[in-house]
mmCIF file of C-alpha atoms and ligand atoms in Angstrom:
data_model
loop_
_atom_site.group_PDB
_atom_site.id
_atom_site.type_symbol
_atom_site.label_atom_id
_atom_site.label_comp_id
_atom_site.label_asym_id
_atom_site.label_seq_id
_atom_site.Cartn_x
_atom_site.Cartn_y
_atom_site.Cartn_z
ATOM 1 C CA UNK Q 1 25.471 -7.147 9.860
ATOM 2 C CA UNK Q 2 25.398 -10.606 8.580
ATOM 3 C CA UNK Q 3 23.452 -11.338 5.306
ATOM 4 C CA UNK Q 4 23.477 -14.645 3.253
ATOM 5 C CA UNK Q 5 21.821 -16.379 0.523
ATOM 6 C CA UNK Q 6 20.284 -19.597 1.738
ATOM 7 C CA UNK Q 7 18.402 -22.078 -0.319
ATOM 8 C CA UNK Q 8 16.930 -25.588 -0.037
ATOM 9 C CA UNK Q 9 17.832 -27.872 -2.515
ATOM 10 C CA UNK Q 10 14.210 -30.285 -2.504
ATOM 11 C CA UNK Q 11 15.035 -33.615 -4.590
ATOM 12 C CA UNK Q 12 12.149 -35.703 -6.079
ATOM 13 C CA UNK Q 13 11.874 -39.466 -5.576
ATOM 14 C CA UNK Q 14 14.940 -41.676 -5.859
ATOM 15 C CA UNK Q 15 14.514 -45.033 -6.535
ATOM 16 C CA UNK Q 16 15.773 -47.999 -5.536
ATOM 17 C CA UNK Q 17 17.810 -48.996 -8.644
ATOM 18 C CA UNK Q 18 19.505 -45.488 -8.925
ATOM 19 C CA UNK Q 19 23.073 -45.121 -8.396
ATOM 20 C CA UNK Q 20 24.225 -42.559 -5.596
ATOM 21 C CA UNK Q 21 26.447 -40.925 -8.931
ATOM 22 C CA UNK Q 22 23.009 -40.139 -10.369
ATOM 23 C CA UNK Q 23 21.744 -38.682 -7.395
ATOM 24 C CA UNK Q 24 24.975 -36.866 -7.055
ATOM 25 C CA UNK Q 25 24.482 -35.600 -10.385
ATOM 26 C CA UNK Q 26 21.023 -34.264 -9.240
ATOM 27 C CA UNK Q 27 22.458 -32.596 -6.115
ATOM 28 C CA UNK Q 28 25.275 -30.874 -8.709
ATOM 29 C CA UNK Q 29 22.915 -29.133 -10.908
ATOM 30 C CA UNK Q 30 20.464 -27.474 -8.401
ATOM 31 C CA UNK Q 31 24.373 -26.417 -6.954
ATOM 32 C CA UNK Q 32 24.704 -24.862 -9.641
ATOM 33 C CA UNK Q 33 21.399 -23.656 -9.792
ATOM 34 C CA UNK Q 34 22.088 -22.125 -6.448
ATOM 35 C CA UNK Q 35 25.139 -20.542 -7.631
ATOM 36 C CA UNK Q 36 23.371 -19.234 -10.269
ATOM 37 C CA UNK Q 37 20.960 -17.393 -7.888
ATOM 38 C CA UNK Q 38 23.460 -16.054 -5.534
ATOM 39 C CA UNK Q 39 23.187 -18.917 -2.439
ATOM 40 C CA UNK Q 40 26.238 -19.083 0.118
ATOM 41 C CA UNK Q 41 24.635 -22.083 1.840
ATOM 42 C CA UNK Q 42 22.694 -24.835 0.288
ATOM 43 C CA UNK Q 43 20.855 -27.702 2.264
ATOM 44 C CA UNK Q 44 20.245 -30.965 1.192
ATOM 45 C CA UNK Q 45 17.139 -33.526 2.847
ATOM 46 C CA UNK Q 46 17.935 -36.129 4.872
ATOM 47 C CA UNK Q 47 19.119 -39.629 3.584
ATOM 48 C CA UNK Q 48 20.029 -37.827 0.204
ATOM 49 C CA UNK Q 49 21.863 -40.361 -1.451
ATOM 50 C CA UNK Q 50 19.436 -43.789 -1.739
ATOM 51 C CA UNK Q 51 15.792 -44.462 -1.107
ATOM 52 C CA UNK Q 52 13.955 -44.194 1.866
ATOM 53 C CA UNK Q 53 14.875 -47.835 2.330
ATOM 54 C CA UNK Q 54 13.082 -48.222 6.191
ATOM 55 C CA UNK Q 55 10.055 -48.802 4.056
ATOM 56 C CA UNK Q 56 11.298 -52.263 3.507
ATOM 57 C CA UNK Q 57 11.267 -55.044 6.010
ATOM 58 C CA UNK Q 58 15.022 -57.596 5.874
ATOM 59 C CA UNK Q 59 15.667 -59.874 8.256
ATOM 60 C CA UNK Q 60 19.206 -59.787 8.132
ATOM 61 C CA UNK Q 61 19.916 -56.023 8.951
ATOM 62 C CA UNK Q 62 23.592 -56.720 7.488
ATOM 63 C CA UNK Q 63 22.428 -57.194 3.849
ATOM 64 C CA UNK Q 64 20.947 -53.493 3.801
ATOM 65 C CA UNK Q 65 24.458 -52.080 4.862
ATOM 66 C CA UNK Q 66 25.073 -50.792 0.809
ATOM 67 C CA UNK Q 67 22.310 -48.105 1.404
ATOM 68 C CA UNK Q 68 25.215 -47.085 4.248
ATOM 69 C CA UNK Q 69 28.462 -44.552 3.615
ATOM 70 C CA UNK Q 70 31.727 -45.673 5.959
ATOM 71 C CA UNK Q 71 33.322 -42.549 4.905
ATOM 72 C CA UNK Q 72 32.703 -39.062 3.889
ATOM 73 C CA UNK Q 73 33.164 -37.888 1.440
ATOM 74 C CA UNK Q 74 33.999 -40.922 -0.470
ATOM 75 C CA UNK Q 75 34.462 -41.552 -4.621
ATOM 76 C CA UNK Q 76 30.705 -40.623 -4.936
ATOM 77 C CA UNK Q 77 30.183 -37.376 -3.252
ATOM 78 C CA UNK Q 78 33.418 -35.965 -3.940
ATOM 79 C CA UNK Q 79 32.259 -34.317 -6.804
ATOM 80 C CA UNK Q 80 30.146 -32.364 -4.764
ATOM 81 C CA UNK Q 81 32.488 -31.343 -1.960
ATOM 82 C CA UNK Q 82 34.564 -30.241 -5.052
ATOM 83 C CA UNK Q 83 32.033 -27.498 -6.480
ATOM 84 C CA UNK Q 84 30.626 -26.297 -3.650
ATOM 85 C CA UNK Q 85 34.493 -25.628 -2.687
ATOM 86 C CA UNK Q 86 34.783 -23.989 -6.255
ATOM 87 C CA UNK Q 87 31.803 -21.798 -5.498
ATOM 88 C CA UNK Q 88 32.559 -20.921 -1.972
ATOM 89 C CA UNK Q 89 29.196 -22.516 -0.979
ATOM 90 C CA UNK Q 90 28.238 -24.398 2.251
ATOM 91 C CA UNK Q 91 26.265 -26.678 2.503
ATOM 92 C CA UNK Q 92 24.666 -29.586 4.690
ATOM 93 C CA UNK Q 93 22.564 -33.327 3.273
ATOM 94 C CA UNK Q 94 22.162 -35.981 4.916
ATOM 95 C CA UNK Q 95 23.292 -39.634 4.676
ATOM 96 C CA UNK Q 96 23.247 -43.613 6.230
ATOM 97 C CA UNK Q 97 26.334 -43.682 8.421
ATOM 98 C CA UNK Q 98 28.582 -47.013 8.741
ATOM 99 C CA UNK Q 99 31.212 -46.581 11.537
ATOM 100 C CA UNK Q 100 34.544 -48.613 11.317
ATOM 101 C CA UNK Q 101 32.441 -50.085 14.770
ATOM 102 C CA UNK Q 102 29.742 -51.679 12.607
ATOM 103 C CA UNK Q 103 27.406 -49.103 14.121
ATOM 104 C CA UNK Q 104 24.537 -47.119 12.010
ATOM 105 C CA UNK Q 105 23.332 -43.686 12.114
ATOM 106 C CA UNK Q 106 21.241 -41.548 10.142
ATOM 107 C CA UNK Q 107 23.744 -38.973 10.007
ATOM 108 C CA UNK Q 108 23.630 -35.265 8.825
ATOM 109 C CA UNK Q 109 26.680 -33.126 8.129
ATOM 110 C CA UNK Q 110 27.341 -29.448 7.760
ATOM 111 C CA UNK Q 111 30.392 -28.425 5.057
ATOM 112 C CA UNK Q 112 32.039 -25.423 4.982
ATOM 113 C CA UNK Q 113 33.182 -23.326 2.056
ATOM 114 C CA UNK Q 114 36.457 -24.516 2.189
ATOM 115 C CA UNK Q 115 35.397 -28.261 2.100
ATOM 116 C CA UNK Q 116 35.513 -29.279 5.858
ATOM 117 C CA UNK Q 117 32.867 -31.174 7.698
ATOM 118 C CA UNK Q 118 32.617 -28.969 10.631
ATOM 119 C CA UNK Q 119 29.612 -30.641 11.842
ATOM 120 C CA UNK Q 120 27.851 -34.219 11.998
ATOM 121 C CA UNK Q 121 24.784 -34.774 13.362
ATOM 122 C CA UNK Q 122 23.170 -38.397 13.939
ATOM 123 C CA UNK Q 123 19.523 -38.073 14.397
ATOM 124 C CA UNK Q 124 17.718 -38.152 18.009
ATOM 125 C CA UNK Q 125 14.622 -39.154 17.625
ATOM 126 C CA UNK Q 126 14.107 -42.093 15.298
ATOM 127 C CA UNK Q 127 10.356 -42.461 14.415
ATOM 128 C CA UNK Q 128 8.502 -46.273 13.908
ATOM 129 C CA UNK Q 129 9.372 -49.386 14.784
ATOM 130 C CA UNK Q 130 11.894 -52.496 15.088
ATOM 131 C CA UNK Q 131 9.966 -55.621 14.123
ATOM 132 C CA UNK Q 132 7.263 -55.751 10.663
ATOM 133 C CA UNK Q 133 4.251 -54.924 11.616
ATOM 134 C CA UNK Q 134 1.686 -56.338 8.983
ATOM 135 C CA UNK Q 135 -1.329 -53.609 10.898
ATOM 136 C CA UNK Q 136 0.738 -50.425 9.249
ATOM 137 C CA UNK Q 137 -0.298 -49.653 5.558
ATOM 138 C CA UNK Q 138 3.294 -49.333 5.289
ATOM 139 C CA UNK Q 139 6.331 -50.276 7.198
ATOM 140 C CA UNK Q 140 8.512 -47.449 8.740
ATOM 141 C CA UNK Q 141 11.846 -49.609 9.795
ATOM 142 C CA UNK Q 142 14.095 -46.890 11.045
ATOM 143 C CA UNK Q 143 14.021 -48.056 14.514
ATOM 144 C CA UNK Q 144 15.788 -51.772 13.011
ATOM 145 C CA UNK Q 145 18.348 -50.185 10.974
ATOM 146 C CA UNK Q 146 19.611 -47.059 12.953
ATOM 147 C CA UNK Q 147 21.020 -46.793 16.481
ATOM 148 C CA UNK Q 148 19.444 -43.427 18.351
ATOM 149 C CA UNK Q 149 22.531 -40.594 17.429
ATOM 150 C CA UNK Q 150 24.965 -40.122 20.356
ATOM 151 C CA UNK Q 151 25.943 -36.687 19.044
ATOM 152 C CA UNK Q 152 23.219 -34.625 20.942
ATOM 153 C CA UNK Q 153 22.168 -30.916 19.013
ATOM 154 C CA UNK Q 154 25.202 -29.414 18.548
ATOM 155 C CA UNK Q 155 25.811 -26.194 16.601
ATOM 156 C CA UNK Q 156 28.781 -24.940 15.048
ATOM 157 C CA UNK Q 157 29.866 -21.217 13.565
ATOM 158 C CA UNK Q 158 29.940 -21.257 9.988
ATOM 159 C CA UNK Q 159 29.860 -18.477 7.239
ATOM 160 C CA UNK Q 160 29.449 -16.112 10.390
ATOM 161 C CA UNK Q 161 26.450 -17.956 11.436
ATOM 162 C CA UNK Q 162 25.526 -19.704 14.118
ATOM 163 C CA UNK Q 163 23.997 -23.057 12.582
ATOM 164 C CA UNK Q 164 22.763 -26.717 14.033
ATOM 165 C CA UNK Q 165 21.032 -29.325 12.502
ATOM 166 C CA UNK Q 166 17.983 -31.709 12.877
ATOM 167 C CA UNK Q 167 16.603 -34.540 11.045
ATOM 168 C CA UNK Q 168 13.186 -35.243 9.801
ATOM 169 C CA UNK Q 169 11.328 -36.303 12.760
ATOM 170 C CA UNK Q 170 13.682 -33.965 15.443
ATOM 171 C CA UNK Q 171 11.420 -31.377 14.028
ATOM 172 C CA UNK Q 172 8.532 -32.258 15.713
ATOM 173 C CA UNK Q 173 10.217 -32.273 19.318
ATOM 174 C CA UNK Q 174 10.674 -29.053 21.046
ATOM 175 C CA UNK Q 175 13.648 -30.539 22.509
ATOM 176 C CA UNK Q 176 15.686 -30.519 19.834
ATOM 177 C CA UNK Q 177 14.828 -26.732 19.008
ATOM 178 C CA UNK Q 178 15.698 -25.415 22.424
ATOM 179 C CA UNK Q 179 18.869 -27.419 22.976
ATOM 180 C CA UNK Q 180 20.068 -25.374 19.645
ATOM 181 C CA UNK Q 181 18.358 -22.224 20.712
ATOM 182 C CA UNK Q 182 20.394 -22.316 23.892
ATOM 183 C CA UNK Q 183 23.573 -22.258 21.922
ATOM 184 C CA UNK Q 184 22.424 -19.076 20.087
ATOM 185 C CA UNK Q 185 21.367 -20.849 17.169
ATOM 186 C CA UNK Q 186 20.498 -18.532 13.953
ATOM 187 C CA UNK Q 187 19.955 -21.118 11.377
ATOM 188 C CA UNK Q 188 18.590 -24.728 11.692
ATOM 189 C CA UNK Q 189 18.911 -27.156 8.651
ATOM 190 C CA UNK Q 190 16.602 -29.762 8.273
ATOM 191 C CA UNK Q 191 15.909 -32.528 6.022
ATOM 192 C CA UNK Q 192 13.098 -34.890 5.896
ATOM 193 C CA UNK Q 193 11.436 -38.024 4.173
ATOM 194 C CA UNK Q 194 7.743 -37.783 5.355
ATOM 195 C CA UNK Q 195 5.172 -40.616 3.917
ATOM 196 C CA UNK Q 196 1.983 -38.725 2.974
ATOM 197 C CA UNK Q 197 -0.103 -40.928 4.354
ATOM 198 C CA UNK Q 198 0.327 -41.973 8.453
ATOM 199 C CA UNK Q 199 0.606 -45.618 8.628
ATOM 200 C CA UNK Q 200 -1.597 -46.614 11.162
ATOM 201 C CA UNK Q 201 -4.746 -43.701 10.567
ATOM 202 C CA UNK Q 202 -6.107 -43.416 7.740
ATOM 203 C CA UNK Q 203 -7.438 -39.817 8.592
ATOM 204 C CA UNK Q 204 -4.061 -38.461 8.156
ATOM 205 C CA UNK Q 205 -3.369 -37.839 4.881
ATOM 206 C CA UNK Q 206 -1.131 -35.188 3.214
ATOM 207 C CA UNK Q 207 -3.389 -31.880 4.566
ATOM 208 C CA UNK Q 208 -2.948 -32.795 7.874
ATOM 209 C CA UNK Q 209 0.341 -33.667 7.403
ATOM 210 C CA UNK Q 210 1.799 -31.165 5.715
ATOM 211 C CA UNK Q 211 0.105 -29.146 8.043
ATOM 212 C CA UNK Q 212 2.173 -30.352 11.326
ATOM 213 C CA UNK Q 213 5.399 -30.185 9.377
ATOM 214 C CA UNK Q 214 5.306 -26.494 9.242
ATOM 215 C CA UNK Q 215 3.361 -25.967 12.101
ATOM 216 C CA UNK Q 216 6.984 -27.632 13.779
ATOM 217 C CA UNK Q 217 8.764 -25.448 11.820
ATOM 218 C CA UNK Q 218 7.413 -22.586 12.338
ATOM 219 C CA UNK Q 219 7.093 -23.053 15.484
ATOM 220 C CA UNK Q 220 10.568 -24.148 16.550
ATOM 221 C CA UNK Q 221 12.134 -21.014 14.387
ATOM 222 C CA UNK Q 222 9.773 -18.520 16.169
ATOM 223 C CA UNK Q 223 10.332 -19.837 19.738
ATOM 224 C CA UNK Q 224 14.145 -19.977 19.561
ATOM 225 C CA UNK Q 225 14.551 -16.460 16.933
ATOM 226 C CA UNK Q 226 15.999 -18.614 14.184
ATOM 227 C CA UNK Q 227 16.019 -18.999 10.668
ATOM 228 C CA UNK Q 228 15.272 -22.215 9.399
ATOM 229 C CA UNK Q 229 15.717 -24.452 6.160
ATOM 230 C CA UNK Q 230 13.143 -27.435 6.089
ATOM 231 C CA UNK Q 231 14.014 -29.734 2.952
ATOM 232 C CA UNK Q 232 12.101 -32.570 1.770
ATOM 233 C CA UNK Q 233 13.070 -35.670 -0.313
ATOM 234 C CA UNK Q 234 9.508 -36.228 -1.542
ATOM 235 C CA UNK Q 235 7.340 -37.962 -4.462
ATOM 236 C CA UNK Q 236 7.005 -40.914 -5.582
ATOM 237 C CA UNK Q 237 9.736 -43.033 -4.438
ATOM 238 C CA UNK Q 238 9.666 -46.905 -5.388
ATOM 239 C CA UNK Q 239 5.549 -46.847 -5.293
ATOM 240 C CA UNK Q 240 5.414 -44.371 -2.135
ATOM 241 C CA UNK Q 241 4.562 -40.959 -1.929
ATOM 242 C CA UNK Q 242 6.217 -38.392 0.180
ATOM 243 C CA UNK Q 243 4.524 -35.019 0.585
ATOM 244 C CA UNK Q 244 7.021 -31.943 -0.171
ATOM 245 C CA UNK Q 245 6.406 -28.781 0.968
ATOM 246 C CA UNK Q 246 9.817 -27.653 1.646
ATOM 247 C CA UNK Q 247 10.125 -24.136 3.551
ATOM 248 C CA UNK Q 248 12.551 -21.143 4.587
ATOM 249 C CA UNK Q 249 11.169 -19.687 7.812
ATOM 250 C CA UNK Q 250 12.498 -16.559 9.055
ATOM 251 C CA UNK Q 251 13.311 -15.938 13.072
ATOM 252 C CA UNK Q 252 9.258 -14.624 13.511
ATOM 253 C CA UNK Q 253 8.513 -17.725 12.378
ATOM 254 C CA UNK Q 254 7.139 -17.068 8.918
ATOM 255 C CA UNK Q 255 7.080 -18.872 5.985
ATOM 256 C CA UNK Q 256 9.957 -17.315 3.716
ATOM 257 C CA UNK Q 257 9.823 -19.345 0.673
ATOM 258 C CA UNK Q 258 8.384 -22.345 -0.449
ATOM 259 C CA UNK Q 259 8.879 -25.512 -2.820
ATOM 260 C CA UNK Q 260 6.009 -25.314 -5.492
ATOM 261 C CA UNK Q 261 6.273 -28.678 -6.995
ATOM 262 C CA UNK Q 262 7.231 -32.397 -6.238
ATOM 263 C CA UNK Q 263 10.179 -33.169 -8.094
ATOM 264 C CA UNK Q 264 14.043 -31.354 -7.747
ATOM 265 C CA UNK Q 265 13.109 -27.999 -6.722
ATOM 266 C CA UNK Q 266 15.699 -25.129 -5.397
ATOM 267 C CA UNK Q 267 14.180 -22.372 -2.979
ATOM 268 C CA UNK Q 268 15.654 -19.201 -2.031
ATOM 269 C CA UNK Q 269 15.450 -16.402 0.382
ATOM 270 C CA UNK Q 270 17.946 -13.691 2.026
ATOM 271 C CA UNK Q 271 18.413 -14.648 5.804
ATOM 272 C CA UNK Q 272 19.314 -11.399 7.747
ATOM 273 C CA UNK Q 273 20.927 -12.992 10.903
ATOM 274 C CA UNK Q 274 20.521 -9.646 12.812
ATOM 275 C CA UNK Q 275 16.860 -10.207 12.726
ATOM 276 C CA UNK Q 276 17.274 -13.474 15.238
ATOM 277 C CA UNK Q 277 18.690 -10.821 18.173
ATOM 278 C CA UNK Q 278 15.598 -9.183 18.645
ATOM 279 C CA UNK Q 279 13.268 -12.185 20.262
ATOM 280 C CA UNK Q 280 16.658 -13.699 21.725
ATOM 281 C CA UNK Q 281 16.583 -10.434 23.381
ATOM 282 C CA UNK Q 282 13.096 -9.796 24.244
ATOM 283 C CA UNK Q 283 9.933 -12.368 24.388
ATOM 284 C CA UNK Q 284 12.675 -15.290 24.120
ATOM 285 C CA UNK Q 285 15.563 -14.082 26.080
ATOM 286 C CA UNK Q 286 16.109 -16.988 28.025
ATOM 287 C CA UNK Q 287 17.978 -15.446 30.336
ATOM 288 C CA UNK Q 288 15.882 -13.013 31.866
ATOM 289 C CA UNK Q 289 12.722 -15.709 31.833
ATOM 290 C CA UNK Q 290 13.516 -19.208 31.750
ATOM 291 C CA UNK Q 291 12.452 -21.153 35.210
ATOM 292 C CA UNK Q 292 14.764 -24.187 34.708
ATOM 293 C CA UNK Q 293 14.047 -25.271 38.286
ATOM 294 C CA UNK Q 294 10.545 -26.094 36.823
ATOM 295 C CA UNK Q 295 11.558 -27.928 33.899
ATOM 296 C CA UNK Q 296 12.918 -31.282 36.067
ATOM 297 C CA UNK Q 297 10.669 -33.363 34.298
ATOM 298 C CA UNK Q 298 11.488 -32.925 30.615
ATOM 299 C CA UNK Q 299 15.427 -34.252 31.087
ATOM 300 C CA UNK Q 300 14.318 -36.911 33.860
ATOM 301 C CA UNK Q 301 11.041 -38.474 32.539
ATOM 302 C CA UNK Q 302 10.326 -40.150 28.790
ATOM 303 C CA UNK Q 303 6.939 -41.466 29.210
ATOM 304 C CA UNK Q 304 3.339 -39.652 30.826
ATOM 305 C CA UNK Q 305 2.767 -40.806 34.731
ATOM 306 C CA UNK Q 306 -0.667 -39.536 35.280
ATOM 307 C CA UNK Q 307 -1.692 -38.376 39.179
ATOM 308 C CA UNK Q 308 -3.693 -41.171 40.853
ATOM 309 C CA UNK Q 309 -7.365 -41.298 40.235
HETATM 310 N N1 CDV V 1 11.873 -39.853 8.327
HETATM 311 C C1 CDV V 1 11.095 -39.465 9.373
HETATM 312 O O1 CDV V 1 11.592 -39.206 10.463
HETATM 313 N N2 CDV V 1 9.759 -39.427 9.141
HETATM 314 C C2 CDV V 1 8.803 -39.091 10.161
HETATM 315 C C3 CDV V 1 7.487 -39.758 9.889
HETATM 316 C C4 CDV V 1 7.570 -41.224 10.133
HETATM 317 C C5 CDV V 1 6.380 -39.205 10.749
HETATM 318 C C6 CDV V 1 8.579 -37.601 10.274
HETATM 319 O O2 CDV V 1 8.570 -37.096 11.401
HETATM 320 O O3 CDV V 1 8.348 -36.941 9.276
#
């Protein structure tokens, strides 16, 4: 029987001027906040350390390259590696990558107990655009300052559990669920930065918003018999907000816990990881009922062809 402690450690706007050792700081006391409370694994949003800086538009991509890490963990986020080691808590947050190749990522890591990175994930599906585009009531760069990851959904046993990771936008894409839930995943972690507001429609605001996010969620955990851990960086964050609603969802796809507020918020819930065998073994077994010879057009087709008129 595998039980754990998991928690979600939701972290309110950072601005542009802070330092990542204040944001460090920030992750270190809802640690020990979680410690507090009993968690064995704590997850962090994605891009934890700086500001969602894809809001802004710089023509030379090179002169954003200090919101990027080249290693990890490095003389900021030691600190952090260091307690959770002292507490014997994993954890996973998410960060800009720099590779000694000069390429970028938005990257994701998981950390064992014992300090090791025993899994990095560089996020699939990046959302927006390349070029500024002055019709968006804001700009959402990420497709000029990241490269699409070329790690694919990998999951890794850690703490006893099966775990994989997704960032922000993988949420939304069935894809990304299934690829983990055909590795036997029990818990996905997720982080997110998610504008309140949709760029380019102004009839979707936070409701509707908030509303996809968990419907993903829920979704994705229910479909694949997983737990999962939905974190949001969220707030106001140098004059944008970014809706919160961070969420535990348990393997029937139910909404386990839930960030009340805005700012740095911890959630909590017991994940019983025997609970995910019963729809891998029944409605979801995909054994017994998959039809892969059927699914041809997912891996070899992007776009929509429609059937001639
Ligand atoms: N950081 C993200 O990936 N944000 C997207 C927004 C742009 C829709 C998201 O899916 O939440």
């Amino acid at each position: 029987m595998t039980k754990m402690i998991i928690g979600g450690a939701q972290i309110g706007g950072i601005q542009k001027a802070e330092t990542r050792e204040e944001v460090v700081a920030r992750m270190m006391a809802l640690m020990d906040q979680a410690h507090e409370k009993g968690v064995e694994f704590l997850t962090y949003p994605e891009m934890t350390l700086t500001t969602f800086f894809p809001r802004f538009y710089v023509e030379d991509r090179a002169e954003f390259d200090h919101w990027f890490e080249t290693e990890m963990p490095n003389h900021a986020t030691a600190p952090l590696f260091a307690k959770a080691k002292g507490y014997g808590m994993g954890f996973s947050f998410g960060y800009c990558e720099l590779t000694p190749e000069g390429e970028h990522f938005n990257t994701s890591i998981i950390v064992s107990p014992e300090g090791e990175i025993v899994l990095k994930y560089r996020k699939t599906h990046l959302p927006g655009h390349a070029e500024y585009e002055p019709e968006r009531s804001h700009q959402h760069l990420e497709k000029r300052y990241f490269l699409a990851g070329d790690t694919g959904f990998n999951v890794v046993r850690n703490q006893g559990v099966i775990m994989g990771l997704a960032i922000c936008n993988d949420r939304r894409w069935p894809e990304s669920w299934r690829v983990m839930g055909l590795q036997g995943v029990q818990l996905v972690t997720i982080g997110y930065n998610t504008p309140s507001q949709n760029n380019l429609s102004k009839d979707e605001g936070i409701e509707r918003r908030v509303y996809h996010h968990e419907l993903s969620v829920c979704a994705g955990a229910y479909q694949n018999s997983t737990y999962a851990v939905a974190v949001a960086k969220c707030g106001m964050e140098d004059g944008n907000h970014m809706f919160a609603g961070s969420i535990i969802v348990d393997p029937d796809g139910f909404v386990i816990a839930r960030a009340t507020g805005e700012g740095d918020e911890l959630i909590v819930a017991e994940a019983d990881f025997d609970k995910c065998a019963f729809g891998k073994s029944t409605v979801f077994n995909f054994e017994a009922h998959r039809r892969t010879e059927h699914y041809g057009l997912i891996v070899s087709q992007t776009g929509v062809k429609e059937p001639a008129q």
